[in-house]
Coordinates of N, CA and C in Angstrom, one line a residue:
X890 N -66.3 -91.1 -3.5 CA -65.8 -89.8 -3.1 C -64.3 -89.6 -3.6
X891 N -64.2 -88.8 -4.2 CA -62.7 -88.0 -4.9 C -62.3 -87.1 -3.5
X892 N -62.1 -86.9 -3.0 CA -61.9 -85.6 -2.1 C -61.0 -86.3 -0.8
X893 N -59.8 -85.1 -0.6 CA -59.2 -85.4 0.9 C -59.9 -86.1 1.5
X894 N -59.5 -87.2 2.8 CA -59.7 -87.3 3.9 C -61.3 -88.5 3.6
X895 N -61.8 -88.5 2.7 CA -62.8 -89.8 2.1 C -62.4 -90.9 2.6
X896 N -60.7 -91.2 2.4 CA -60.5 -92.8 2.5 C -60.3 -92.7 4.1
X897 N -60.3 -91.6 4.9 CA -60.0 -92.4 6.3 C -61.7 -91.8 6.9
X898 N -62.7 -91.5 6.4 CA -64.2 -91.4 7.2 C -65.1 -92.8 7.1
X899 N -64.8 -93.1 8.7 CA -65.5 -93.9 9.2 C -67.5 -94.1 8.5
X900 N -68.2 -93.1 8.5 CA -69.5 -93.3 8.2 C -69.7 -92.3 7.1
X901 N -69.4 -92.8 6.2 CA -69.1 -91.8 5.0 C -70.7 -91.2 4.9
X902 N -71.8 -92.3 4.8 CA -73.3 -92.0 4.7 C -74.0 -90.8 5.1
X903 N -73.2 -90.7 6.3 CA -74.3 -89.9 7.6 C -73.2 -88.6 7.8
X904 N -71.8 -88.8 7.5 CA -70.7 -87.1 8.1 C -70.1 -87.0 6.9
X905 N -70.2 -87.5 5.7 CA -69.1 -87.2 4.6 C -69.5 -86.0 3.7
X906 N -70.9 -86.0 3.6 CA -71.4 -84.6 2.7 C -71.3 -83.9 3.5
X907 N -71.8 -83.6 5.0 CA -71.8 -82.1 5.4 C -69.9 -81.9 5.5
X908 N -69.3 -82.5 6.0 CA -67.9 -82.8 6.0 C -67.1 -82.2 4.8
X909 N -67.7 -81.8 3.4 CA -67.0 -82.0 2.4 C -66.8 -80.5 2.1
X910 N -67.5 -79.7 2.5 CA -66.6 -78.0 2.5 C -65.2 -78.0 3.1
X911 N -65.5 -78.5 4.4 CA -63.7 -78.6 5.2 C -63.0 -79.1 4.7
X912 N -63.1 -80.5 4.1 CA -62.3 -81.3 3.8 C -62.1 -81.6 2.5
X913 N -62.2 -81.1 1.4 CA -62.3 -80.7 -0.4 C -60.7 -79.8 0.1
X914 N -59.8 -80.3 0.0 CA -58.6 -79.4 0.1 C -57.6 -80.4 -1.1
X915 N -57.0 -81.8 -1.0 CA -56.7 -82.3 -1.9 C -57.3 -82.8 -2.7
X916 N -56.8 -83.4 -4.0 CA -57.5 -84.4 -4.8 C -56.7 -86.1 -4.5
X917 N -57.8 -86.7 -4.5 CA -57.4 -88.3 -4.5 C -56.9 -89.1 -5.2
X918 N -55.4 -89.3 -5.2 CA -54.9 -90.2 -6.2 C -55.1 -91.3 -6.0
X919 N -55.0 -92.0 -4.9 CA -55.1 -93.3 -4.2 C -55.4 -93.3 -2.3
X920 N -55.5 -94.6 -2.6 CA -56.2 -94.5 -0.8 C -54.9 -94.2 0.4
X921 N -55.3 -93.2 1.2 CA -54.0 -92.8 2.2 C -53.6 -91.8 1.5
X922 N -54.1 -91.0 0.4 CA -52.6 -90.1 -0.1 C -52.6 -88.9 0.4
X923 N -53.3 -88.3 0.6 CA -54.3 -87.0 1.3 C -53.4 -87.0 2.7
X924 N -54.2 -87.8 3.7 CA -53.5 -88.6 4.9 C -51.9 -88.4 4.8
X925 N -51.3 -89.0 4.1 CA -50.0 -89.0 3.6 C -48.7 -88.0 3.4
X926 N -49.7 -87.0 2.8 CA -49.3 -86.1 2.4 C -49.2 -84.8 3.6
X927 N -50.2 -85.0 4.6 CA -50.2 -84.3 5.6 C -49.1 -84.6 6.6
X928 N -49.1 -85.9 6.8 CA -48.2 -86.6 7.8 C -46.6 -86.3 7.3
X929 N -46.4 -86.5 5.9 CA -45.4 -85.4 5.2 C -44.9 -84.2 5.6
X930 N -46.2 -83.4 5.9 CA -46.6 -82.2 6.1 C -45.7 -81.6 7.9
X931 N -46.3 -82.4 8.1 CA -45.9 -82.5 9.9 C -44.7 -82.7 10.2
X932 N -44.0 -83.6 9.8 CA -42.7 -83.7 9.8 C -41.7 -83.1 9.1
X933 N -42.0 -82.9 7.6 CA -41.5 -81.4 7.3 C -41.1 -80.4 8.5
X934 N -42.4 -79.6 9.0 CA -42.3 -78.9 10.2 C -41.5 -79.0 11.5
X935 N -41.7 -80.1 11.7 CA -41.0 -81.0 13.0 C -39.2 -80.7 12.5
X936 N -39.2 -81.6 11.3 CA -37.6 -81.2 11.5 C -37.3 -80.0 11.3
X937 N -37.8 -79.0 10.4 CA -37.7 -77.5 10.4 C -37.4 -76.9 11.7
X938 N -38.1 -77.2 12.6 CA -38.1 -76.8 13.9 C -37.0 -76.9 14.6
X939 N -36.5 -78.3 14.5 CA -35.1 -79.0 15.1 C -34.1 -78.2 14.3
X940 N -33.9 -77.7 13.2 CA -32.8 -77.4 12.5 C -32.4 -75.8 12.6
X941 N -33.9 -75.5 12.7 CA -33.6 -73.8 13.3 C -34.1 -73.7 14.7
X942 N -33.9 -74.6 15.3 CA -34.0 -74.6 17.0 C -35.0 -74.0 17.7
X943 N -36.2 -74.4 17.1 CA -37.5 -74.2 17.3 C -37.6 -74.7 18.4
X944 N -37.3 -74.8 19.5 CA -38.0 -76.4 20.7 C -38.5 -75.4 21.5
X945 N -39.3 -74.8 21.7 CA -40.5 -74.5 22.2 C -41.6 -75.2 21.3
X946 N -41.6 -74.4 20.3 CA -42.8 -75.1 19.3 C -42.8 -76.4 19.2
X947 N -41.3 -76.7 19.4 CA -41.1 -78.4 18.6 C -41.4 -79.2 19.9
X948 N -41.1 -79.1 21.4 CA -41.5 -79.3 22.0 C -43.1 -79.3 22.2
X949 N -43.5 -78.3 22.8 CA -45.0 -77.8 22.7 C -46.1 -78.6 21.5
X950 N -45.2 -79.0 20.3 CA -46.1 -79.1 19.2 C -46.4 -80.8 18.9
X951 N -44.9 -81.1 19.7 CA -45.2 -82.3 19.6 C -45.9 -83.8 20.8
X952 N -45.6 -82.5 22.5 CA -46.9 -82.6 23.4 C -47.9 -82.9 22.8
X953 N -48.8 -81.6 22.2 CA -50.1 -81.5 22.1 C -50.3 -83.1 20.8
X954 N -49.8 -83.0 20.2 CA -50.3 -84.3 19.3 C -50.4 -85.3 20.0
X955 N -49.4 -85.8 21.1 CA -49.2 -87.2 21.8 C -50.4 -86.8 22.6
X956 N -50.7 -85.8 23.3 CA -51.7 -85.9 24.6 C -52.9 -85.6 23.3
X957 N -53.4 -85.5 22.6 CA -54.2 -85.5 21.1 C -55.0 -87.0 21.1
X958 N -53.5 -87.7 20.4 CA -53.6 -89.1 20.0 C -53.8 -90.0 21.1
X959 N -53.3 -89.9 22.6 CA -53.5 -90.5 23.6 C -55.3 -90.5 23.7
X960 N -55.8 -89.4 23.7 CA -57.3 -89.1 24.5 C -57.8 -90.2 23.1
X961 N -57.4 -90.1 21.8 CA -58.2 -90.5 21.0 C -58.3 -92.0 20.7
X962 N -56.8 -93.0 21.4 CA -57.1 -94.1 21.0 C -58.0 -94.4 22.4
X963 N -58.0 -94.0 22.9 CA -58.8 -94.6 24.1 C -60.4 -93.9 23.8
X964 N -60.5 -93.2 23.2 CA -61.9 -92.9 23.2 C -62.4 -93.3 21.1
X965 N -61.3 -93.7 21.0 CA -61.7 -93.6 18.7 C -62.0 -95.4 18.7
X966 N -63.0 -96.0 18.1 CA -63.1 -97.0 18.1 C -62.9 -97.6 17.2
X967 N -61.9 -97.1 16.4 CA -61.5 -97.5 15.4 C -60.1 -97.9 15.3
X968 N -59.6 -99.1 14.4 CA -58.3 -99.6 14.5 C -57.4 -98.4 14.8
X969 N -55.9 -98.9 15.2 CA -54.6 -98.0 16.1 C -54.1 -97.4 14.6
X970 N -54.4 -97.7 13.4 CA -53.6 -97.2 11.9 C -54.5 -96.1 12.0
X971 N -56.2 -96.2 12.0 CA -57.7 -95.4 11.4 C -56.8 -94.3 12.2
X972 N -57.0 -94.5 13.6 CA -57.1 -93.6 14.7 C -55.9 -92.8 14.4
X973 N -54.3 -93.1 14.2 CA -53.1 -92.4 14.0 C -53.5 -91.7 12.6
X974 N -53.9 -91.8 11.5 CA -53.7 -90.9 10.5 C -55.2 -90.2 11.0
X975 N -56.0 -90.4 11.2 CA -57.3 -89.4 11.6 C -56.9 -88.1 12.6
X976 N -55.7 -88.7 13.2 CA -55.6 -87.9 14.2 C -54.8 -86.7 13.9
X977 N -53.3 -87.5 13.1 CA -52.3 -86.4 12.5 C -53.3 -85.5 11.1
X978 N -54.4 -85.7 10.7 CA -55.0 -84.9 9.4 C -56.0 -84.2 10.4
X979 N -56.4 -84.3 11.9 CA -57.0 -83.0 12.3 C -56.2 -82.2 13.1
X980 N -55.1 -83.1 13.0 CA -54.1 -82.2 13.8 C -53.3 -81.3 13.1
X981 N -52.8 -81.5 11.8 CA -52.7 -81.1 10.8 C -53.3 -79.4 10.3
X982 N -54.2 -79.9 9.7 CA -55.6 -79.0 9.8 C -55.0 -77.4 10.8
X983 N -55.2 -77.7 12.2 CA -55.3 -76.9 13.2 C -53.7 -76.2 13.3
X984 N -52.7 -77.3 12.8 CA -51.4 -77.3 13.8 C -50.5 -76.2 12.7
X985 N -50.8 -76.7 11.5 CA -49.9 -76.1 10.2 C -50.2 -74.6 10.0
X986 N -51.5 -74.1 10.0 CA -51.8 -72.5 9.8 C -51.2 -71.8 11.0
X987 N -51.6 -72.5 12.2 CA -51.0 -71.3 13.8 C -49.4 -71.5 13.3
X988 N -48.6 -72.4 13.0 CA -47.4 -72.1 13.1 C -46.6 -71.3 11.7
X989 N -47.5 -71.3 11.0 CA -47.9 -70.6 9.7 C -47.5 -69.0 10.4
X990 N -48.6 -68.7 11.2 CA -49.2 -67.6 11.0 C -48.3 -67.0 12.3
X991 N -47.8 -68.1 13.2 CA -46.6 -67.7 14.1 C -45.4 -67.1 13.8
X992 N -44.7 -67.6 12.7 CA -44.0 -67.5 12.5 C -44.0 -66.0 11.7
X993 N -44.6 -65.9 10.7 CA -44.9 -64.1 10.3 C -44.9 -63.5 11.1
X994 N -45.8 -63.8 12.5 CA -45.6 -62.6 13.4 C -44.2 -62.8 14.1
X995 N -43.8 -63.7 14.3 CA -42.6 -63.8 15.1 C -41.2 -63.2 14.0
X996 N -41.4 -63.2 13.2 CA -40.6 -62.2 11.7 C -40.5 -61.2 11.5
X997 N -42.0 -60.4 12.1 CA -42.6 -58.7 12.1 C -41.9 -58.1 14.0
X998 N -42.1 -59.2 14.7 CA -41.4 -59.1 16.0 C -40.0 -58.5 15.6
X999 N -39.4 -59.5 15.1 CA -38.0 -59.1 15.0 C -37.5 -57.7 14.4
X1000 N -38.5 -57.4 14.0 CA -38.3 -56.1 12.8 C -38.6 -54.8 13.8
X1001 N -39.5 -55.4 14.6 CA -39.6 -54.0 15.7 C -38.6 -54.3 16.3
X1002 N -38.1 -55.1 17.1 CA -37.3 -55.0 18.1 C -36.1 -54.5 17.8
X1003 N -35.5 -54.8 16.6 CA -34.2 -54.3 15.7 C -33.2 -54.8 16.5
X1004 N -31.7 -55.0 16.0 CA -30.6 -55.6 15.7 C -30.5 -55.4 17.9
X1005 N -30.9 -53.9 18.2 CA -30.1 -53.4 19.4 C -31.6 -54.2 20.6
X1006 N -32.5 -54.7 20.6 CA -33.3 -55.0 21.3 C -33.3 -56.5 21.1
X1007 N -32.9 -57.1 20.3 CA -33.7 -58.8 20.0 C -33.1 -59.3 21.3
X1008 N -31.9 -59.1 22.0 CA -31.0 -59.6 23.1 C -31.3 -59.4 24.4
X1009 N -32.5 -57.9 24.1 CA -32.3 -57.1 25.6 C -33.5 -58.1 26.4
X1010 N -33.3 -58.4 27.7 CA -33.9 -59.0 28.7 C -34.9 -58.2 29.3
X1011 N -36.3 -58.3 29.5 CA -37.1 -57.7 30.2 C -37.1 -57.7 31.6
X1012 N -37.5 -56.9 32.3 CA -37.9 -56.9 34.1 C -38.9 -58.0 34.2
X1013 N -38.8 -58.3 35.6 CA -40.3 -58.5 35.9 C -41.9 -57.5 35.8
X1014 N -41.3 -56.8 36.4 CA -42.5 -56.2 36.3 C -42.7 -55.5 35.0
X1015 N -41.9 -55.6 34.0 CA -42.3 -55.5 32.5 C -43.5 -56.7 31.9
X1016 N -42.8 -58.1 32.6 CA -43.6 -59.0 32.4 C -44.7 -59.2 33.0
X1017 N -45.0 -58.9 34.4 CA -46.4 -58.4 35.1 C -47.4 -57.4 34.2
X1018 N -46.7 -56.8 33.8 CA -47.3 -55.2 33.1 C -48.1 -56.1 31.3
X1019 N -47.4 -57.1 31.0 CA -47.8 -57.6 29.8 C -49.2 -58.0 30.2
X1020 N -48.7 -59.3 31.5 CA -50.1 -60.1 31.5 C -51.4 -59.0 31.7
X1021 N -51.1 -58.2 32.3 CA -52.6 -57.2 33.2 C -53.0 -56.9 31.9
X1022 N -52.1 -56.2 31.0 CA -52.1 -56.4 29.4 C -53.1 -57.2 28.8
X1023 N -53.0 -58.1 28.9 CA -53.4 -59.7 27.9 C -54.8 -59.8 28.3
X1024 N -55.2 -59.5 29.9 CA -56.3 -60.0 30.3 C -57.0 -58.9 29.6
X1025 N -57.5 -57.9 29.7 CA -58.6 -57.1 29.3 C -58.7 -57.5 27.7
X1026 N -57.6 -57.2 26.9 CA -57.7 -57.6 25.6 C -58.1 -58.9 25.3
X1027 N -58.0 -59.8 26.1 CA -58.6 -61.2 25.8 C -60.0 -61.0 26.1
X1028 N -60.7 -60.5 27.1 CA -62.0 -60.6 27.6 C -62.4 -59.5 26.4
X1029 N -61.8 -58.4 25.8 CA -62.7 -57.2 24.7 C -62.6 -58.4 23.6
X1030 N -61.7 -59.6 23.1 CA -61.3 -59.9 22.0 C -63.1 -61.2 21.7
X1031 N -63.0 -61.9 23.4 CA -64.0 -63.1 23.2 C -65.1 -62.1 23.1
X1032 N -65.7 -61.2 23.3 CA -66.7 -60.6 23.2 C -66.8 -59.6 21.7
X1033 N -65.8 -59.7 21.4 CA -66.3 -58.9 19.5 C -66.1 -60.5 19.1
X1034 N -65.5 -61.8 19.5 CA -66.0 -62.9 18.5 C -67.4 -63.5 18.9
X1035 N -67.7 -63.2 19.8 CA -69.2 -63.4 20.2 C -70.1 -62.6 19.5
X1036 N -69.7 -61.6 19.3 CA -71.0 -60.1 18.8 C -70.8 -60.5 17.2
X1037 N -69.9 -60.9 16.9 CA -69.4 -60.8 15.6 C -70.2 -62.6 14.6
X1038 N -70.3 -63.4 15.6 CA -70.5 -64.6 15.7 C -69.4 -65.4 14.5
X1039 N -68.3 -65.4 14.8 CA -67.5 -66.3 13.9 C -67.6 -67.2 13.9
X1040 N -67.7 -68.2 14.9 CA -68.2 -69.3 15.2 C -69.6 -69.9 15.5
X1041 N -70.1 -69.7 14.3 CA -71.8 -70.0 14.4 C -72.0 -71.0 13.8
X1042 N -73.4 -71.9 13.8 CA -73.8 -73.0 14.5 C -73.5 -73.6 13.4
X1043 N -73.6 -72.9 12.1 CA -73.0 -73.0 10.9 C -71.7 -74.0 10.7
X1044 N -71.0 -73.2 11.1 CA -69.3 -73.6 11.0 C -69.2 -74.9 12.1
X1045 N -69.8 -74.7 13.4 CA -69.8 -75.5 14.3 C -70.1 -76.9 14.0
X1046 N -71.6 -76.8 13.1 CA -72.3 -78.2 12.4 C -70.7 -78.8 11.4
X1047 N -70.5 -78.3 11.1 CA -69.7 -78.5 9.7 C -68.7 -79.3 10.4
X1048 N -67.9 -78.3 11.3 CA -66.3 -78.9 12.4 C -67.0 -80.1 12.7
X1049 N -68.0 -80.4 13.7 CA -68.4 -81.7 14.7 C -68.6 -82.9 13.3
X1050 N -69.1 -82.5 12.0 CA -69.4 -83.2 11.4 C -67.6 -84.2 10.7
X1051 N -66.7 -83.0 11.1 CA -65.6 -83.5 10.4 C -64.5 -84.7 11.3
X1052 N -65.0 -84.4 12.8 CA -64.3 -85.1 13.5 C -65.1 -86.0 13.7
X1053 N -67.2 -86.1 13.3 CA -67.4 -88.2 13.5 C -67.2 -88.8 12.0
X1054 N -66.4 -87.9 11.3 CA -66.0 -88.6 9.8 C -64.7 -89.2 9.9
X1055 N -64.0 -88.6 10.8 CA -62.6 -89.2 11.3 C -62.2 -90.2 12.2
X1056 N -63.7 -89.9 13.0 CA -63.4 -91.0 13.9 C -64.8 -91.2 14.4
X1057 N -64.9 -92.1 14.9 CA -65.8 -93.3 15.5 C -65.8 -93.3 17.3
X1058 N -66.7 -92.4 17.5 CA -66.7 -92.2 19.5 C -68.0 -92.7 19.8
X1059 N -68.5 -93.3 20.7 CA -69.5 -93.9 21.7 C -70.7 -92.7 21.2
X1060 N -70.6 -91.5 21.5 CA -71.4 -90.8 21.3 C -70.3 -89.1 20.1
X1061 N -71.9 -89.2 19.1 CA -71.1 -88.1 18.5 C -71.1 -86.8 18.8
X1062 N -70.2 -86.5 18.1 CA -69.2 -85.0 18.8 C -70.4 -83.8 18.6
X1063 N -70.5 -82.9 19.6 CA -71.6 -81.9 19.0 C -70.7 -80.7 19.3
X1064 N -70.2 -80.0 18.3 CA -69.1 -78.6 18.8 C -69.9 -77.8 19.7
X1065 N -70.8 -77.5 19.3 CA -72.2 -76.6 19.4 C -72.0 -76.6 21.4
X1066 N -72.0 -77.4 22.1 CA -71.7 -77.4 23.5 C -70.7 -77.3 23.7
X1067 N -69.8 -76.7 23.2 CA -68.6 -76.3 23.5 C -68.1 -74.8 22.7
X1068 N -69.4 -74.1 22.5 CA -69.0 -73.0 22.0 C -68.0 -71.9 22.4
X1069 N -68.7 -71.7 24.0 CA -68.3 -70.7 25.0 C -66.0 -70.8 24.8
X1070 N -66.3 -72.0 24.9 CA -64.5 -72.5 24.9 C -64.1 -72.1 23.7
X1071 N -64.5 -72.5 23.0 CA -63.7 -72.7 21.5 C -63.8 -71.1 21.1
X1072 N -64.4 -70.4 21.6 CA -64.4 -68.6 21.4 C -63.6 -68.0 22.2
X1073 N -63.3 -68.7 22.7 CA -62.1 -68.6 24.4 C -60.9 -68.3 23.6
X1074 N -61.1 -69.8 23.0 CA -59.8 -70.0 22.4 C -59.1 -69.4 21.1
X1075 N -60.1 -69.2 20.1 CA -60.2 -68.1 18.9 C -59.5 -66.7 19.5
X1076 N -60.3 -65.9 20.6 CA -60.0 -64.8 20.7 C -58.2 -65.2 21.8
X1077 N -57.9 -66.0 21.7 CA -56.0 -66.0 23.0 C -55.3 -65.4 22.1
X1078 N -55.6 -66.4 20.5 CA -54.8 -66.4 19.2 C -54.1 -64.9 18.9
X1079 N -55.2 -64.0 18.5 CA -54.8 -62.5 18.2 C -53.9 -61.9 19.7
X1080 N -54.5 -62.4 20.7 CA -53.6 -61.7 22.0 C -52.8 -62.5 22.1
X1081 N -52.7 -63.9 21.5 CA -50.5 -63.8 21.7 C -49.5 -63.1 20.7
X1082 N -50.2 -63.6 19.6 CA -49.3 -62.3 18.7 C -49.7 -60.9 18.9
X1083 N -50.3 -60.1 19.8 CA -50.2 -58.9 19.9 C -49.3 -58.8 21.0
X1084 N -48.8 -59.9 21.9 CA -48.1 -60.2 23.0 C -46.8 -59.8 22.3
X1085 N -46.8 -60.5 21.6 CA -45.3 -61.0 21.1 C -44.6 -59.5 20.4
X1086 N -45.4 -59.2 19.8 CA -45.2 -57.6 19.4 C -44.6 -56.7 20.4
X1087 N -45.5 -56.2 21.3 CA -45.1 -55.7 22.6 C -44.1 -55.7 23.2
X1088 N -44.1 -57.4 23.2 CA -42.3 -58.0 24.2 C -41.6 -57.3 23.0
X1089 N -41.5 -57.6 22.2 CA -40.4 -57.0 20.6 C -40.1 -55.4 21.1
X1090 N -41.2 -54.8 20.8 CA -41.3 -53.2 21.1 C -41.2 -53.0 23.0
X1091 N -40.9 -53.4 23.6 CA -40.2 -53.1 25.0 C -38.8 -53.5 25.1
X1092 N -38.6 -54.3 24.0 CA -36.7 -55.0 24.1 C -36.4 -54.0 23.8
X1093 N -36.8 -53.4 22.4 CA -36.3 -52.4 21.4 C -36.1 -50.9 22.5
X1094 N -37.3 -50.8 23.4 CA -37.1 -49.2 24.6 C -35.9 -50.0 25.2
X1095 N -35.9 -50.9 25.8 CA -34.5 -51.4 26.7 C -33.4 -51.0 26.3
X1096 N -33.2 -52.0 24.6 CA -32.1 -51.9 24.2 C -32.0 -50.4 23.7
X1097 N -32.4 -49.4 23.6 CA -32.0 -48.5 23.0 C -31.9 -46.9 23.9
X1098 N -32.0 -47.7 25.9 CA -32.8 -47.3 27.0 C -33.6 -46.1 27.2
X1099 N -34.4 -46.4 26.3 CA -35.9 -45.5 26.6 C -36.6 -46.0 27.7
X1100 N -36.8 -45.5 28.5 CA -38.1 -45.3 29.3 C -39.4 -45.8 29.2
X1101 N -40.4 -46.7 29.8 CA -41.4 -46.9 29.0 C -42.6 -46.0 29.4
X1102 N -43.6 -46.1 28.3 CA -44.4 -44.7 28.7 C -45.1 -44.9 29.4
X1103 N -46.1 -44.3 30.5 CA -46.5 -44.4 31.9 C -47.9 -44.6 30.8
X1104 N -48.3 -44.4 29.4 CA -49.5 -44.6 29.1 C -49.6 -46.7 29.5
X1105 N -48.8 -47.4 29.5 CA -48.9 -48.4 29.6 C -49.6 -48.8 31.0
X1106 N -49.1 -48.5 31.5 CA -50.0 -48.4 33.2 C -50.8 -47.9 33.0
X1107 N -51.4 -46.9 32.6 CA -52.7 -46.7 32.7 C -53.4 -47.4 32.1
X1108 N -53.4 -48.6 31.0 CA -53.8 -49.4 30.1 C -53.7 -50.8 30.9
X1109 N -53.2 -50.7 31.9 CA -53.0 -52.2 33.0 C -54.5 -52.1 33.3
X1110 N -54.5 -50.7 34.1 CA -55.5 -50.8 35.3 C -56.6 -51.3 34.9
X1111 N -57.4 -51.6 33.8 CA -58.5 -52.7 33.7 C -58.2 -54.1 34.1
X1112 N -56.9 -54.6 33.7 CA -56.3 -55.8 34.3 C -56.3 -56.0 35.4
X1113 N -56.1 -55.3 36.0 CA -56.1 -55.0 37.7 C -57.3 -55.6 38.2
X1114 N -58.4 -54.4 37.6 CA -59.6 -55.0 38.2 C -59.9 -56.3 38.0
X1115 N -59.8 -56.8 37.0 CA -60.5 -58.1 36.4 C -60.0 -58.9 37.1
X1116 N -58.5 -59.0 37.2 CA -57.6 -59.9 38.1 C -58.2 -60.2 39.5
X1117 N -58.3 -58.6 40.3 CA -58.9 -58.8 41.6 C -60.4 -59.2 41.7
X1118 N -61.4 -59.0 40.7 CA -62.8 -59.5 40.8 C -62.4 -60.6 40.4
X1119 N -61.7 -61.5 40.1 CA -61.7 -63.0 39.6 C -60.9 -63.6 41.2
X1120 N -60.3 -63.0 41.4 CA -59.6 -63.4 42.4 C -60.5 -63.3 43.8
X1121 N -61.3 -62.5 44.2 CA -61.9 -62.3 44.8 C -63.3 -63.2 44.8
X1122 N -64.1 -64.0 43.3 CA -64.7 -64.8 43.4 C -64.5 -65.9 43.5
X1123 N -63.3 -65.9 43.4 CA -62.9 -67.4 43.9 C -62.5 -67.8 45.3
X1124 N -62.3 -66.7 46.0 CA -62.6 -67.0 47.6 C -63.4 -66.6 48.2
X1125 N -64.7 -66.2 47.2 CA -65.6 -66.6 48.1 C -66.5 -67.7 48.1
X1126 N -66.2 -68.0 47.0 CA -67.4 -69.7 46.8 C -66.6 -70.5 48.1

């Protein structure tokens, strides 16, 4: 195998061909370089973060890897070296496009909010008024990636196949039982950067003190409901 991520797959026989659409990203100069190059990759970012005072992300980003790598040496049966680069090349993978694609929007934010908003401080009940926000458009978002099937059994076979090439668990990974989530999680993506927009374009009415338009509240009231029928099933179980 010439291809990324070859020299760290545990059962090359049985996960490395279906494996090899995802993971065909570098070419192999030598063993680890792929691997290498990503862990490069990461730390790049990392200190990028520190230097323009990223620490939400940098914080946040560097949580999720440790609580990542934690679940995995206890569950990866593979040596503590296999398991750390398996772990930073799917973390990688996942970690490098969101903050990619964060950052653009967090660049397009600034541009709405302009010079007289980036400073201004929201209300609470500005911030109330987002979440009621967030909910409906999260529940319309999981259901056009449902109808839409982005995540079909397809793609699904392919992912599960990429993480028992990486690693070595008791029983192999089937994405496929964890669809419902991982569509969960697909459709948050678009509603935080539409979040983030929003907060931008409410600083910008603050700072510039406009009023906000009462069309917003009326765009809550589905949140409303959903909030109170969720809240309400949960005290009655």
């Amino acid at each position: 195998m010439t291809l990324f991520f070859m020299t760290l797959c545990r059962t090359p026989g049985a996960y490395a061909a279906p494996a090899t659409p995802l993971l065909q990203l570098f070419p192999r100069d030598g063993q680890g370089t792929g691997a290498a190059m990503l862990m490069l990759a990461l730390l790049a970012v990392f200190y990028w973060q520190c230097r323009n005072r990223r620490w939400w992300q940098l914080g946040s980003g560097m949580t999720a890897f440790v609580l990542m790598l934690d679940w995995l040496m206890r569950q990866d049966r593979g040596s503590m070296g296999q398991t750390f680069f398996s772990a930073a090349a799917l973390f990688g993978m996942v970690y490098l496009p969101l903050i990619a694609l964060w950052e653009g929007n967090r660049r397009l934010a600034r541009k709405i909010a302009g010079d007289a908003g980036c400073d201004a401080a929201l209300r609470a009940s500005e911030w109330l008024l987002l979440a009621l926000l967030s909910v409906p458009v999260h529940l319309l978002l999981f259901i056009v990636v449902n109808a839409l099937d982005v995540l079909d059994a397809h793609a699904l076979r392919h992912g599960g196949a990429v993480m028992n090439c990486l690693f070595s668990f008791a029983q192999p990974v089937n994405l496929l039982a964890y669809r419902d989530a991982l569509n969960m999680l697909v459709a948050a993506v678009p509603v935080l950067l539409l979040a983030t927009m929003l907060v931008a374009w409410l600083r910008r009415c603050r700072g510039h003190q406009l009023t906000m338009p009462w069309q917003l509240y009326f765009a809550a009231v589905p949140g409303v409901l959903c909030g109170g029928l969720l809240l309400a099933s949960m005290l009655m179980r």
